[in-house]
Amino acid sequence: MAMTVKPWQWGNVPGHEMATPVKGDVVAKLVKAAKRPLLIVGGASLKEKLGGKLLIDFAAELAKAGIPTVATAHVYKALKDRGVEPAAIMTVADVTNRLQDPNWSVDGKGPHDLVIYMGVSYQLQSQMLSTLKHFATHLRTLSLDRYFHPNATYSMPNLKEDEWEQALNNVIALLKS
């Protein structure tokens, strides 16, 4: 039976096509199956804490699993401090706009097929996912946010903080195995 999830913000109902809610093990399978994933890490990752760690620590571990990463603004230094060399530094809006081009890639090694958002404010992420949903149908999108994003192709369901931490740890462990 399919899981039904309501958008975290009740006004965010995009129509008949909504994200498929996924758990940590499915997230890892999606990332492993992708030929050219891209991780976009936003500034909220520097403020959000999970179990004594910042969200940026989880993002760095995902990047170390071999996912090309775009750092937004001052996230670059935080990733560098954690041993990650981002493929690019761009605003969330800029990278989202560029991803509408089916031939564009952050590193010139071929177009991306799965775009993962993490640490971007809910409202901004919702708009970026809506843009890609309508104008980049060649892409699949995945939100690793704590709250369900109906405009993504795949999104984690609304989670309690400890469930979110457990899900992210599960994804990282599965990607490293």
PDB file of N, CA and C in Angstrom, residues 27 34 51 55 66 73 89 121 124 142 159 169 171 173:
ATOM      1  N   VAL A  27      15.873   6.182  -0.646  1.00  0.00           N
ATOM      2  CA  VAL A  27      16.707   7.318  -1.051  1.00  0.00           C
ATOM      3  C   VAL A  27      18.069   6.814  -1.510  1.00  0.00           C
ATOM      4  N   ALA A  34      21.131   6.465  -9.896  1.00  0.00           N
ATOM      5  CA  ALA A  34      21.318   7.646 -10.745  1.00  0.00           C
ATOM      6  C   ALA A  34      22.680   7.590 -11.426  1.00  0.00           C
ATOM      7  N   GLY A  51      20.827  15.751  16.483  1.00  0.00           N
ATOM      8  CA  GLY A  51      21.624  14.901  17.359  1.00  0.00           C
ATOM      9  C   GLY A  51      23.006  15.441  17.656  1.00  0.00           C
ATOM     10  N   LEU A  55      23.373  19.986  10.057  1.00  0.00           N
ATOM     11  CA  LEU A  55      22.946  19.354   8.809  1.00  0.00           C
ATOM     12  C   LEU A  55      24.069  19.365   7.778  1.00  0.00           C
ATOM     13  N   GLY A  66      30.545  10.501  -3.129  1.00  0.00           N
ATOM     14  CA  GLY A  66      30.775  10.627  -4.564  1.00  0.00           C
ATOM     15  C   GLY A  66      29.723  11.411  -5.329  1.00  0.00           C
ATOM     16  N   ALA A  73      26.466  30.071  -1.508  1.00  0.00           N
ATOM     17  CA  ALA A  73      27.049  31.129  -0.680  1.00  0.00           C
ATOM     18  C   ALA A  73      28.116  30.638   0.295  1.00  0.00           C
ATOM     19  N   ILE A  89      30.054  26.853  -6.863  1.00  0.00           N
ATOM     20  CA  ILE A  89      29.409  27.740  -5.889  1.00  0.00           C
ATOM     21  C   ILE A  89      28.399  28.559  -6.685  1.00  0.00           C
ATOM     22  N   SER A 121      15.718  26.552   2.564  1.00  0.00           N
ATOM     23  CA  SER A 121      14.470  26.859   3.275  1.00  0.00           C
ATOM     24  C   SER A 121      13.272  26.255   2.541  1.00  0.00           C
ATOM     25  N   LEU A 124      11.659  28.431  -0.379  1.00  0.00           N
ATOM     26  CA  LEU A 124      12.527  28.552  -1.545  1.00  0.00           C
ATOM     27  C   LEU A 124      12.662  27.206  -2.250  1.00  0.00           C
ATOM     28  N   LEU A 142      14.770  15.132  -5.725  1.00  0.00           N
ATOM     29  CA  LEU A 142      14.658  14.471  -4.428  1.00  0.00           C
ATOM     30  C   LEU A 142      14.908  15.503  -3.336  1.00  0.00           C
ATOM     31  N   LEU A 159       8.723  14.294   9.003  1.00  0.00           N
ATOM     32  CA  LEU A 159       9.418  13.473   9.994  1.00  0.00           C
ATOM     33  C   LEU A 159       9.665  14.239  11.281  1.00  0.00           C
ATOM     34  N   ASN A 169      21.226   9.217   8.496  1.00  0.00           N
ATOM     35  CA  ASN A 169      22.310   8.286   8.843  1.00  0.00           C
ATOM     36  C   ASN A 169      22.190   6.992   8.049  1.00  0.00           C
ATOM     37  N   VAL A 171      20.781   6.626   5.034  1.00  0.00           N
ATOM     38  CA  VAL A 171      21.162   6.926   3.649  1.00  0.00           C
ATOM     39  C   VAL A 171      22.680   6.930   3.511  1.00  0.00           C
ATOM     40  N   ALA A 173      25.001   5.555   5.450  1.00  0.00           N
ATOM     41  CA  ALA A 173      25.558   4.208   5.654  1.00  0.00           C
ATOM     42  C   ALA A 173      25.358   3.340   4.416  1.00  0.00           C
TER      43      ALA A 173
END
